[in-house]
Each structure stands twice: as C-alpha cells, then as structure tokens.
Coordinates of C-alpha atoms and ligand atoms in Angstrom, one line a residue:
Chain Q
M1 CA 10.6 92.5 152.0
A2 CA 10.3 92.9 155.7
K3 CA 7.7 90.1 157.9
L4 CA 7.0 89.7 161.4
S5 CA 8.2 86.0 161.6
Y6 CA 8.3 83.9 165.3
H7 CA 11.6 83.0 165.6
Y8 CA 12.0 82.9 169.1
P9 CA 10.2 80.0 170.7
L10 CA 9.8 80.2 174.2
S11 CA 12.1 77.9 175.5
I12 CA 14.2 80.9 174.0
R13 CA 12.8 84.1 175.9
I14 CA 12.2 82.0 179.0
W15 CA 15.8 80.6 179.9
H16 CA 16.8 84.4 178.6
G17 CA 14.6 85.7 181.0
I18 CA 15.7 84.2 183.9
N19 CA 19.1 84.7 182.4
A20 CA 19.3 88.5 182.3
L21 CA 17.3 88.4 185.3
C22 CA 20.2 86.7 188.0
I23 CA 22.6 88.5 185.7
L24 CA 21.2 91.9 186.5
L25 CA 20.9 90.4 190.2
L26 CA 23.9 89.3 190.4
I27 CA 25.9 92.7 189.1
A28 CA 23.6 94.7 191.3
T29 CA 24.8 92.7 194.4
G30 CA 28.4 92.4 192.3
I31 CA 28.8 95.8 192.7
S32 CA 28.2 96.4 195.8
M33 CA 30.5 94.2 198.1
Y34 CA 32.4 95.1 195.6
Y35 CA 32.4 98.6 196.5
V36 CA 31.8 97.7 199.9
D37 CA 32.2 100.8 202.2
P38 CA 30.4 101.6 205.6
N39 CA 28.8 104.8 204.4
R40 CA 27.4 104.1 201.9
T41 CA 26.4 101.2 200.1
L42 CA 23.4 100.0 197.3
I43 CA 22.7 96.7 198.9
E44 CA 24.0 96.0 202.6
F45 CA 26.4 93.4 202.3
S46 CA 24.8 90.6 203.7
W47 CA 22.0 91.2 202.0
A48 CA 24.2 91.4 198.8
V49 CA 25.9 88.2 199.8
K50 CA 23.2 85.6 199.8
I51 CA 21.3 87.2 197.4
H52 CA 25.1 87.1 194.8
N53 CA 24.9 83.5 196.2
I54 CA 21.6 82.5 195.8
T55 CA 21.3 83.9 192.1
G56 CA 25.1 82.7 190.7
V57 CA 23.5 78.1 191.5
I58 CA 20.6 79.5 189.8
L59 CA 22.1 81.3 186.7
S60 CA 24.7 78.0 187.0
F61 CA 21.4 75.8 186.3
S62 CA 19.8 78.3 183.5
Y63 CA 23.3 78.1 182.3
L64 CA 23.2 74.2 182.2
I65 CA 19.9 74.7 180.2
F66 CA 21.2 76.8 177.8
F67 CA 23.9 74.9 177.0
I68 CA 22.1 71.3 176.9
S69 CA 19.7 72.4 174.4
N70 CA 22.8 74.4 171.9
I71 CA 23.5 70.8 171.5
T72 CA 20.6 69.0 171.7
T73 CA 18.7 71.4 169.4
G74 CA 18.9 73.2 166.0
N75 CA 18.7 76.4 167.7
R76 CA 23.1 75.3 168.0
K77 CA 22.8 76.5 163.8
Y78 CA 22.8 80.4 164.4
Y79 CA 25.8 79.5 167.2
K80 CA 27.9 78.4 164.5
M81 CA 30.5 80.7 162.8
P82 CA 33.1 79.0 160.7
L83 CA 36.6 80.5 160.5
K84 CA 36.7 81.6 156.5
G85 CA 36.7 85.2 155.8
I86 CA 35.8 85.5 159.4
G87 CA 37.5 88.6 159.3
E88 CA 36.1 89.6 156.6
R89 CA 32.7 89.7 157.7
L90 CA 32.6 91.3 160.8
L91 CA 34.8 94.2 158.8
K92 CA 31.7 94.4 156.8
Q93 CA 29.1 94.0 159.4
S94 CA 30.8 96.4 161.6
Q95 CA 30.9 99.2 158.5
Y96 CA 27.8 99.3 158.2
Y97 CA 26.6 100.1 161.9
A98 CA 30.0 102.9 162.4
F99 CA 29.1 104.6 159.2
G100 CA 26.6 102.7 156.9
M101 CA 23.6 102.8 158.7
F102 CA 23.2 106.1 158.5
K103 CA 23.7 106.4 155.1
G104 CA 20.8 104.7 154.3
E105 CA 22.8 101.1 153.5
K106 CA 21.4 97.7 153.0
K107 CA 21.8 95.1 156.2
P108 CA 25.2 93.2 155.0
Y109 CA 23.2 90.6 156.7
P110 CA 20.0 90.9 157.1
I111 CA 18.5 88.2 160.0
T112 CA 16.1 85.3 157.5
E113 CA 15.1 83.0 158.7
Q114 CA 18.2 81.0 158.5
R115 CA 20.3 83.2 160.5
K116 CA 18.8 84.5 163.6
F117 CA 22.5 86.9 164.3
N118 CA 24.8 89.9 162.7
P119 CA 28.7 88.1 162.1
L120 CA 29.6 90.5 164.8
Q121 CA 26.1 89.7 167.4
K122 CA 26.7 86.2 166.7
L123 CA 30.6 86.8 167.5
F124 CA 29.4 88.3 171.3
Y125 CA 27.5 85.6 171.9
V126 CA 29.5 83.3 171.2
I127 CA 32.4 84.5 173.4
I128 CA 29.6 86.2 176.5
M129 CA 27.9 82.3 176.3
Y130 CA 31.1 80.1 176.0
I131 CA 33.9 81.4 177.2
G132 CA 32.6 84.3 179.9
V133 CA 29.1 83.0 181.2
P134 CA 31.3 79.9 182.4
L135 CA 34.8 81.5 183.5
V136 CA 32.3 83.2 186.1
I137 CA 30.5 80.2 187.2
I138 CA 33.0 78.2 187.5
S139 CA 34.8 80.6 189.6
G140 CA 31.8 81.6 191.3
W141 CA 31.7 78.1 192.4
G142 CA 35.6 77.8 193.3
L143 CA 34.5 80.7 195.0
L144 CA 31.0 79.4 196.6
L145 CA 33.7 76.5 198.0
P146 CA 36.8 77.5 198.8
E147 CA 38.6 74.5 199.9
S148 CA 37.6 72.8 196.1
V149 CA 40.2 75.9 194.8
I150 CA 43.9 74.7 194.5
G151 CA 45.9 75.8 197.2
A152 CA 48.1 78.1 195.3
F153 CA 49.8 79.1 191.7
M154 CA 53.3 79.9 191.2
G155 CA 53.4 81.4 194.2
V156 CA 50.1 83.1 194.3
S157 CA 47.6 82.6 196.4
G158 CA 44.5 79.9 194.1
I159 CA 41.8 81.8 196.1
L160 CA 43.1 85.0 194.5
I161 CA 43.7 84.4 191.1
T162 CA 39.6 83.2 191.3
D163 CA 38.5 86.0 192.5
V164 CA 40.5 88.0 190.4
L165 CA 39.6 86.1 187.4
H166 CA 35.5 86.1 188.5
V167 CA 35.5 90.2 189.2
A168 CA 37.3 90.6 186.1
M169 CA 34.6 88.4 184.0
G170 CA 32.0 89.5 186.2
F171 CA 32.9 92.7 185.1
F172 CA 33.0 91.4 180.9
I173 CA 29.8 90.5 180.8
S174 CA 28.7 93.6 182.4
L175 CA 29.6 96.0 179.5
F176 CA 28.1 93.1 177.0
L177 CA 25.2 93.9 178.7
V178 CA 24.9 97.8 178.0
I179 CA 26.4 96.5 174.5
H180 CA 24.0 93.9 174.6
I181 CA 20.9 96.2 174.7
Y182 CA 22.0 99.3 173.3
V183 CA 22.3 97.4 169.8
S184 CA 19.6 95.6 170.7
T185 CA 17.5 99.4 170.2
I186 CA 18.9 99.2 166.3
G187 CA 16.0 97.5 164.7
H188 CA 13.4 96.9 162.6
T189 CA 12.0 100.2 164.9
R190 CA 14.0 101.1 168.7
S191 CA 11.5 98.8 170.5
A192 CA 11.5 96.3 168.2
N193 CA 13.8 93.7 169.4
F194 CA 12.4 94.0 173.0
K195 CA 9.5 93.2 171.8
S196 CA 10.7 90.8 170.1
I197 CA 12.3 88.7 172.6
V198 CA 9.4 88.6 174.9
N199 CA 6.7 88.0 172.8
G200 CA 8.3 85.8 170.2
Y201 CA 7.4 87.5 166.7
G202 CA 11.0 89.8 165.3
W203 CA 10.7 91.4 161.7
I204 CA 12.5 89.7 159.3
E205 CA 13.9 89.1 155.9
E206 CA 12.7 87.4 153.7
S207 CA 14.7 84.2 153.1
E208 CA 15.1 84.8 148.8
N209 CA 17.1 88.5 149.9
A210 CA 19.9 85.8 151.9
K211 CA 23.0 85.2 151.4
Chain F
M1 CA 47.6 47.0 271.5
K2 CA 46.7 46.3 268.3
K3 CA 46.4 50.1 267.1
I4 CA 49.1 50.8 268.7
A5 CA 51.2 49.2 266.4
S6 CA 49.0 49.8 263.4
I7 CA 50.1 53.6 265.0
I8 CA 53.7 52.4 264.9
L9 CA 54.2 51.1 261.2
S10 CA 52.2 54.1 259.4
L11 CA 55.0 56.5 260.6
F12 CA 57.5 53.9 259.7
L13 CA 56.1 53.5 256.1
A14 CA 55.7 57.6 255.8
S15 CA 58.9 58.8 257.0
S16 CA 60.4 55.3 253.9
I17 CA 58.1 56.3 251.2
S18 CA 60.4 57.8 248.7
L19 CA 59.4 59.5 245.3
A20 CA 59.6 57.3 241.9
A21 CA 58.0 58.2 238.8
Q22 CA 57.7 56.4 235.7
S23 CA 59.3 58.1 232.6
D24 CA 57.5 56.2 229.7
S25 CA 56.9 59.5 227.6
L26 CA 60.3 60.1 227.8
E27 CA 62.0 57.7 225.2
N28 CA 64.6 58.6 225.3
A29 CA 67.9 60.5 226.7
A30 CA 68.6 62.3 222.8
D31 CA 65.2 63.6 223.5
L32 CA 67.0 65.4 226.7
E33 CA 70.2 66.7 224.8
K34 CA 68.2 68.4 222.5
Y35 CA 67.0 70.1 225.4
R36 CA 70.3 71.5 226.8
E37 CA 70.5 73.2 224.2
V38 CA 68.0 76.1 225.0
N39 CA 68.0 74.9 228.8
D40 CA 70.7 74.8 230.9
F41 CA 68.4 73.5 234.3
V42 CA 67.4 70.4 231.7
D43 CA 68.5 67.7 234.9
E44 CA 67.1 69.8 238.1
N45 CA 63.5 70.5 235.5
E46 CA 64.0 66.9 235.6
S47 CA 63.1 66.5 239.3
C48 CA 60.2 68.1 238.3
F49 CA 59.7 66.8 235.2
K50 CA 59.1 63.0 236.8
C51 CA 55.5 63.4 238.2
H52 CA 55.0 66.7 236.1
A53 CA 55.1 65.1 232.2
E54 CA 53.1 62.3 233.3
T55 CA 50.0 61.0 233.8
K56 CA 50.6 58.7 236.1
Y57 CA 53.0 59.6 239.6
V58 CA 54.5 56.3 241.6
L59 CA 55.2 56.1 245.2
V60 CA 58.1 53.5 246.9
D61 CA 57.1 52.2 250.2
E62 CA 60.3 51.3 250.1
F63 CA 60.6 49.2 253.7
F64 CA 57.7 46.6 252.3
G65 CA 58.9 47.6 248.8
T66 CA 55.3 48.2 247.7
E67 CA 54.4 51.0 244.8
F68 CA 51.3 53.1 245.1
V69 CA 50.9 54.5 241.7
N70 CA 49.0 57.3 241.6
S71 CA 47.3 59.1 238.5
L72 CA 48.1 62.7 237.7
C73 CA 45.1 65.4 237.2
P74 CA 45.6 66.7 233.6
D75 CA 45.6 69.6 234.1
K76 CA 49.1 69.7 237.0
M77 CA 50.6 68.3 233.6
V78 CA 53.4 70.1 232.2
T79 CA 54.9 68.4 228.5
R80 CA 58.4 68.9 228.4
D81 CA 58.1 69.7 223.9
E82 CA 55.8 73.0 224.4
Y83 CA 58.3 73.5 227.9
Y84 CA 61.0 73.6 225.8
S85 CA 59.8 75.9 222.8
M86 CA 58.1 78.0 224.6
V87 CA 58.6 81.2 225.1
H88 CA 60.1 81.2 228.1
K89 CA 62.1 77.6 227.3
S90 CA 65.2 78.6 229.0
F91 CA 63.9 78.7 232.4
A92 CA 64.1 77.1 236.0
C93 CA 60.3 75.0 236.7
L94 CA 62.4 77.4 240.5
D95 CA 62.6 80.4 238.6
C96 CA 58.4 80.7 239.1
H97 CA 57.8 78.7 241.7
A98 CA 59.2 78.6 245.1
Y99 CA 62.1 76.3 246.3
D100 CA 59.3 74.7 249.1
Y101 CA 57.8 72.7 245.8
E102 CA 60.9 70.4 245.8
E103 CA 58.9 68.6 249.0
F104 CA 56.4 66.3 248.1
P105 CA 54.2 66.9 249.4
H106 CA 54.8 70.0 248.1
P107 CA 54.0 72.3 251.8
L108 CA 51.4 75.7 251.3
S109 CA 54.0 77.9 252.1
A110 CA 55.3 76.9 248.4
R111 CA 51.3 76.9 246.9
L112 CA 51.0 80.4 249.3
E113 CA 53.5 82.1 247.4
E114 CA 52.0 85.0 244.5
P115 CA 52.9 84.5 241.6
Y116 CA 55.0 86.9 239.2
Q117 CA 53.2 89.0 236.7
C118 CA 54.3 89.5 233.0
I119 CA 55.0 93.2 233.9
D120 CA 57.5 91.9 236.8
C121 CA 60.5 91.0 235.0
H122 CA 59.2 92.8 231.4
G123 CA 58.2 95.6 232.5
Y124 CA 60.0 98.7 232.0
D125 CA 63.1 96.8 230.3
E126 CA 64.3 98.4 227.3
N127 CA 64.9 95.2 226.2
Y128 CA 61.2 94.0 225.8
A129 CA 60.0 97.9 224.5
H130 CA 59.0 97.4 222.1
F131 CA 55.7 94.1 223.2
Q132 CA 55.0 97.9 224.7
F133 CA 53.9 95.5 228.4
E134 CA 53.0 98.9 229.6
D135 CA 50.2 99.5 227.6
I136 CA 49.6 96.3 227.5
E137 CA 49.3 95.8 231.5
M138 CA 47.3 98.6 230.6
E139 CA 44.5 97.6 228.2
Y140 CA 44.9 94.3 229.8
M141 CA 43.4 96.0 232.8
E142 CA 40.4 97.7 230.9
S143 CA 39.4 93.9 229.8
V144 CA 35.7 92.3 230.8
H145 CA 37.9 89.0 232.3
A146 CA 40.2 92.3 234.3
E147 CA 37.4 93.2 236.0
Q148 CA 34.3 91.0 235.8
V149 CA 36.4 87.3 237.1
E150 CA 38.3 87.3 240.0
N151 CA 41.7 85.6 239.5
F152 CA 42.1 86.0 235.7
S153 CA 45.8 87.0 234.8
C154 CA 47.8 87.4 231.7
W155 CA 48.5 83.3 232.3
K156 CA 44.9 82.3 231.9
C157 CA 45.9 83.1 228.0
H158 CA 49.5 82.8 228.8
D159 CA 49.8 79.5 229.6
P160 CA 53.2 80.1 231.6
H161 CA 53.8 76.8 230.0
S162 CA 54.0 76.4 226.5
Y163 CA 53.5 80.2 225.6
Q164 CA 55.1 81.3 222.1
L165 CA 54.9 84.0 219.4
T166 CA 52.9 83.6 216.6
V167 CA 51.2 86.7 214.9
R168 CA 55.3 88.4 215.4
D169 CA 56.8 85.0 214.4
D170 CA 57.5 85.6 210.4
G171 CA 57.9 80.9 210.6
A172 CA 54.1 80.6 211.1
T173 CA 51.3 82.1 208.5
I174 CA 49.0 83.9 209.3
K175 CA 46.7 80.9 208.9
E176 CA 48.5 79.4 212.0
A177 CA 48.9 82.2 214.2
I178 CA 44.5 82.6 213.6
A179 CA 44.0 79.1 214.5
Y180 CA 47.2 79.7 217.2
N181 CA 45.3 82.9 219.1
N182 CA 42.1 81.4 218.4
D183 CA 42.6 78.1 220.4
I184 CA 43.8 80.7 223.6
C185 CA 39.9 82.2 223.5
L186 CA 38.1 78.6 222.9
S187 CA 40.3 77.1 225.2
C188 CA 38.0 78.8 228.4
H189 CA 35.6 79.5 225.5
S190 CA 34.9 76.6 224.4
D191 CA 35.1 74.4 227.2
F192 CA 32.8 74.7 230.1
S193 CA 34.4 72.6 232.2
R194 CA 37.3 75.5 232.7
F195 CA 35.2 78.2 232.1
E196 CA 32.8 77.7 234.7
L197 CA 36.2 78.1 236.9
L198 CA 36.4 81.0 237.0
T199 CA 32.4 82.8 237.0
D200 CA 28.9 81.7 237.7
R201 CA 27.6 82.5 234.1
E202 CA 25.8 80.1 232.0
E203 CA 28.0 78.0 229.4
I204 CA 28.5 80.5 226.6
D205 CA 27.6 78.6 223.0
I206 CA 30.2 80.3 220.6
L207 CA 28.8 78.9 217.9
D208 CA 25.2 80.3 218.5
T209 CA 25.8 83.8 219.3
H210 CA 27.5 83.9 216.2
D211 CA 25.3 82.4 213.8
W212 CA 25.1 85.4 212.2
L213 CA 28.5 85.0 210.6
P214 CA 27.9 83.4 207.8
N215 CA 30.6 80.5 206.4
Q216 CA 31.5 80.8 210.9
A217 CA 34.5 77.4 209.3
A218 CA 36.3 79.8 206.9
H219 CA 35.7 83.5 209.1
F220 CA 37.4 81.5 212.6
G221 CA 39.7 79.9 210.5
S222 CA 40.3 83.8 209.0
V223 CA 39.6 85.5 211.8
R224 CA 41.3 86.4 215.2
C225 CA 37.9 86.6 218.3
I226 CA 40.3 89.4 219.0
E227 CA 39.6 91.0 215.6
C228 CA 36.1 92.1 216.8
H229 CA 36.7 91.9 220.4
T230 CA 38.8 94.6 221.3
S231 CA 39.1 98.4 220.7
L232 CA 41.8 99.0 217.6
S233 CA 45.5 99.7 219.6
D234 CA 47.4 101.7 218.6
S235 CA 51.2 101.2 220.2
T236 CA 50.2 97.4 220.4
L237 CA 50.8 95.2 218.4
V238 CA 48.3 92.6 219.8
A239 CA 45.5 94.4 221.3
H240 CA 44.3 93.8 224.1
H241 CA 41.4 95.3 225.7
V242 CA 38.9 92.7 225.2
Q243 CA 35.2 94.7 225.6
P244 CA 31.7 93.6 226.5
S245 CA 30.5 92.0 223.6
E246 CA 28.1 94.8 223.1
L247 CA 31.0 96.3 221.5
A248 CA 31.9 94.1 219.0
V249 CA 32.4 94.4 215.7
K250 CA 29.4 92.9 213.9
K251 CA 29.5 95.2 210.4
C252 CA 30.7 93.6 207.9
S253 CA 32.0 96.3 205.9
E254 CA 34.1 96.8 209.5
C255 CA 36.6 94.4 206.9
H256 CA 34.8 93.5 203.9
S257 CA 35.3 96.7 202.9
K258 CA 39.2 99.2 201.3
N259 CA 39.4 100.6 204.8
S260 CA 39.4 97.2 206.1
I261 CA 39.9 97.2 210.3
L262 CA 41.9 94.2 208.6
M263 CA 45.0 96.3 208.0
A264 CA 45.3 98.2 212.1
S265 CA 45.0 94.0 213.0
L266 CA 45.5 91.4 212.2
Y267 CA 48.0 92.8 209.2
K268 CA 49.1 94.7 211.3
H269 CA 52.5 92.9 211.4
E270 CA 53.0 91.7 207.9
A271 CA 51.8 95.3 206.5
K272 CA 54.3 96.6 208.4
E273 CA 57.0 94.9 207.6
S274 CA 56.1 94.6 204.1
R275 CA 55.8 98.8 204.4
R276 CA 59.3 98.4 205.2
K277 CA 60.9 95.1 203.4
Y278 CA 58.6 97.1 199.4
G279 CA 57.6 100.2 200.7
F280 CA 53.6 99.4 200.2
I281 CA 51.2 97.6 201.9
N282 CA 48.9 96.1 198.9
G283 CA 49.6 93.1 198.5
V284 CA 50.1 91.5 201.5
I285 CA 46.2 90.9 202.1
L286 CA 45.9 90.3 198.7
N287 CA 47.9 87.3 199.0
E288 CA 46.9 85.6 202.8
A289 CA 42.8 85.5 202.5
Y290 CA 40.2 86.5 200.3
V291 CA 38.0 89.3 201.7
I292 CA 35.6 90.0 199.6
G293 CA 35.5 93.7 199.0
A294 CA 39.3 94.1 200.8
N295 CA 41.0 92.3 198.5
R296 CA 40.2 95.3 195.9
N297 CA 42.6 95.4 193.0
T298 CA 43.7 99.0 192.2
T299 CA 44.6 98.5 188.5
L300 CA 42.2 96.2 188.1
S301 CA 39.5 98.8 189.3
F302 CA 41.5 101.5 187.2
I303 CA 41.4 99.5 183.8
G304 CA 37.5 98.2 184.2
I305 CA 36.5 102.2 184.8
L306 CA 38.5 102.9 181.9
L307 CA 36.8 100.2 179.4
F308 CA 33.2 101.7 180.7
L309 CA 33.8 104.8 179.7
L310 CA 35.3 104.4 176.9
T311 CA 31.9 101.7 175.8
M312 CA 30.0 104.7 177.1
G313 CA 31.7 107.2 174.6
G314 CA 31.3 105.2 171.8
I315 CA 27.2 104.9 172.6
S316 CA 27.5 108.3 173.1
I317 CA 28.3 108.7 169.9
H318 CA 26.8 106.5 168.0
I319 CA 23.0 108.0 169.7
V320 CA 24.3 111.6 168.6
A321 CA 25.3 109.9 165.3
R322 CA 21.7 108.6 165.1
I323 CA 19.4 111.1 165.6
I324 CA 21.3 114.1 163.5
F325 CA 20.9 111.5 161.3
K326 CA 17.1 110.1 162.2
K327 CA 18.1 106.9 162.2
Ligands
LIG1 C1 17.9 93.2 181.1 C2 18.9 92.3 180.4 C3 18.7 92.4 178.7 C4 18.1 92.3 177.7 C5 17.2 93.6 178.1 C6 18.4 92.0 176.6 C7 17.5 92.1 175.4 C8 17.7 90.8 174.6 C9 17.0 91.1 172.8 C10 16.1 92.2 172.3 C11 17.4 89.7 172.3 C12 16.6 89.6 171.0 C13 17.9 90.1 169.4 C14 19.1 90.0 169.4 O1 18.8 89.3 169.3 O2 20.0 91.0 169.6 C15 18.4 89.3 173.1 C16 19.0 87.8 172.9 C17 19.9 87.3 173.3 N1 20.2 87.5 174.8 FE1 19.5 89.2 175.4 N2 19.2 90.5 177.1 C18 19.5 91.0 178.4 C19 20.8 90.5 179.3 C20 21.0 89.7 177.8 C21 22.0 88.5 179.4 C22 22.3 89.3 180.4 C23 22.6 87.5 178.1 C24 24.0 87.1 178.3 C25 24.3 86.9 179.1 C26 21.6 88.0 177.2 C27 22.3 87.1 176.3 C28 21.1 87.3 174.8 C29 21.5 85.4 174.2 C30 22.3 85.0 174.1 C31 20.3 86.3 172.6 C32 20.9 85.1 171.7 C33 19.3 84.1 171.9 C34 19.1 83.1 171.0 O3 17.6 83.5 170.7 O4 20.0 81.6 171.1 N3 21.0 89.2 177.5 N4 18.2 89.9 173.7

C-alpha cells in the first residue's frame, strides 16, 4: 500500500529550489549569450553577462553545500550505486518506462524509506551532480578568471577547450532538466512529485514491499 | 676694458667649442656591425646618434679643455635598436631630414623644412599598392584627428623612428599586434603631456570613459581601440577613419555575435590568410581568443540541436502513449 511520508527534508528542498532557480537563470542567460544577435535577443547581452556571472557564483556555493552535506548526512545512501548487476537494473527500469507502465505492471523499484530513487533516476542524478554540474562550475570559473586557464593544450588554446566544455556541459544539463521535469510527472499522480519537492511529503510504498 | 676682454674671450670660446658626445649606451661596436646588415649609412647616422641616442650630450671647449654636459630632451631621443628594426630601417637620417642638421646648433633653415608625408613617397607606387596608401590617406583626412587637431599628421601615430608593421606581420601574434596598436593611441590618450601639446581640451580618462565596458583589462588586451572607433573599411587592412566618439561601437553584440565586426577588422588579415591556405575561416577566431557569441562551434551546435530534438521526440511519443493508455 502507498502512504504519504516525509522524505524531502527542508534543507534538501531549499537547496533544490535555489539550485533549480540558478540553473534556469543560467540556461536563459547562457542561451542569450551563445546566440547573441544584434536584432533579436532574449536578454540584452551586458545584462545576460552580469546575471550569468552572479548566478554562477551562487550556484557554486550551493553546489559546495550539496556536495559537503551529501558526504556528511544520511542523504548519501540514496546516491550509492553498486556496480554489480547495474545493467540489469537499468534495463528493467527502462523497460518499465517504455512498456511496463502502460501494461499496468508493478514498479520494479518502488520508492521506499530506503530507496528514494529508482536505478535510472539514480544514475542520472549521480551523473548530473557529480560530473555535469562540477564540470560546468569549474569551466565557468575558468572563463571568469581567464588568466587561471592553461595557455594551450596540444596546440589548441586552453580557453577554447574550456569554452567548448562549458557550453557542452551547459547544454547537457539543459537536456537533463527537460527529461528530469518530464519524468517527475510520472509519479503517484502527475503533480505528486512536484508537490513533494515543495512540501516534503511524497507517496512511498510500505517497507515490506521493498527489494 | 674688462668688458672688451670678456667679449673677445667669449668670441674666442665660441669658435673653439667642438662637439663630442658620450657613447655609454653603445656598449660595443659589434652592435654597429649588426646594423650594417640592414643599413648602408650606419657611420653617417652615428654623427646624429652620438647626441640623439644619448640622454646627455657634451660640448667641449677645445681652448680651455673644459666640457659642458647638457641633457637632451627625452622627446628628441632616437634609439638605435628601434631605428634599425623599423620599416624605414635602411634610411639615413638625412633622407628625411635637411642636410643643415649636420650643423650644431641646428640652423633655422633646417627646422623650417616641411617634413615629407607618407603619400609623397608611397602614393601611386605599385610596390606599395597592397597597402592602399591612397585610400588610407582619404580615410585619414576625414578622421577626427585630421579635422579637429592642427598639426596632426600620419607621423603622430607612425613614429618616424620606430614604426613597425605588426598586424600584417605573421611573426607577431594577434595579442602583440593589439598591444602595439593600442600603445599608439595611448601614447596620447593616456599621456596628457603629449595630448595637451595638440589640443586645449581637458584630460580624457580612458578608464573612466569606458567604464561601461566590463572586464576592461581583458577587452583592451584583446581588441584594438580602432575596432570601435573607426568605420569599417573594405579596401584597407587597417581602418583609418577615426570617428567622433558618438559614433563609436557601444553595442556588445557587434563583436559578440556570429557576424562579429572583428572578422572584418581585427581578424581580417588572419581570415584572409586562412582562406588562402585552407579555404575557410572558421578556425581563426577560435584559436586566438574567446569571444563569447562569436566562437560558435557549428558542429557542436548541430549535435546539440539534434540531441534536443531526439529527446523532445522521445518525450512526445511517451506522452501520446500515456494519453492512449490513460497513465
Ligand atoms: C525548474 C526546474 C526543476 C524542477 C521542476 C524539478 C523538480 C524536481 C522534483 C519534482 C523532484 C523530486 C522527484 C524526484 O525525486 O525525481 C526533484 C528532485 C531532484 N532534482 Fe530537481 N527539479 C528541477 C531542477 C533541477 C536541477 C536543475 C537539478 C540539477 C542540476 C535537479 C536535481 C535534482 C536532484 C539531485 C533531486 C533529488 C534530490 C534529493 O532528494 O537528493 N533538479 N526535482
């Protein structure tokens, strides 16, 4: 049986809110800068630069807090991803999204007290939070302080590599965001997950069903 | 009696003063040998350099054997190293300056001679056609400097004793060329002692008047003043029409966009070279600087948009399936 349980503590919700706001601003200003055109702009260039820089710095701090507290608090356990059998688990979850859920099959990895994320979700969160976001932050600081970037790497300007990395990762995060928001609509109800990341209460399965 | 004696003495002195100069900075004659490789008049030029390359020059009274040391105004100094590496390194001083300068004190006749202008020697000369001197002359004549400042000339920017080609020179990096070019403007626009020689205007603080430009240091190191202050020129490599500041480029997107004006100004030479060598110009701007918006990588953009469309396609199919199966 499903029941409502408090599984997004306030700290995570606040972090997530700041994080989401920052990323949205960064994407909007980032696109404005990448596709600048004197005739049509989303956000005027010099404003875009200012907002992007400030938001980037805020995001860095917010990420730092996420990173540290994910080491020091219990939230860490939800992100652990044993490699053994991972392929099988991912396949199972993908099959559920592609076919199973339409046939009315049971969730292969329902959310419980011990398991906040299903395997696919977990993989995405780990990649985004431990590869995507760090890379975008590091390369962003490189562009903010260009003198810190290595001059050239194998004949290609260091700043260029940094730039390409930053744009590619920014784009990757935007893609994640689209998928992330879409997949969040697949919950107890379409809006349930959004409510839970705001008020903290989410629908979970009774523990005995776990595993 | 005393008076007459002193007059006689001073007349005598005047006729016996001869010229000499210190040659401290010319550490060894080997340097002269190096200069002989590019110039046939090294010895003749030394007769001027012995004073004009030094901070001090010496007048010797041969009768009494006394020496008078005078200092040379810094703006009358010409350094040998710069002189023998500039565009006119093969010249004798007297190719441009009147022969009367061989005398000292320099007579009025020498001073009154009008200096040659670039166009006098270079105009309508096939050897220099690729520089477009005639077009440059026309652009210059319309510039704020020519129109508003008396006694301005090409020489004010092209120092007669040190001017080098940099933008066109493949030996110099773009950064070096930018620094060299900007120093030309800053020699007046950040040195009020030179600026005030030419105008009654108040000092213009370049840092203040450009405070709307973020990352000033990065910008002034990566673009030239003339990128913003001249109108683009089709025929000349270096645009010379410096316009009044109301017409200067202020919109970020003129540079920070795919159709960056930098391709037609700062990177013009590189763009031409790379088109000649490789048939395309994409690589140029990418390797030299990171210009937000102009460094758009087409391959990357393409892959990005493709991935985005695929994702959206996948999600749409999923949505349709959810509607059909009421999930
Ligand atoms: C407006 C944008 C966003 C919305 C509406 C949104 C929505 C949600 C929702 C509904 C959840 C809870 C459901 C679930 O666990 O899947 C969630 C969790 C999460 N989101 Fe987002 N999100 C947004 C932006 C982001 C961004 C930009 C990132 C990362 C770059 C992100 C990373 C995460 C992570 C890591 C979790 C799990 C948090 C935890 O419990 O440790 N979200 N989000």
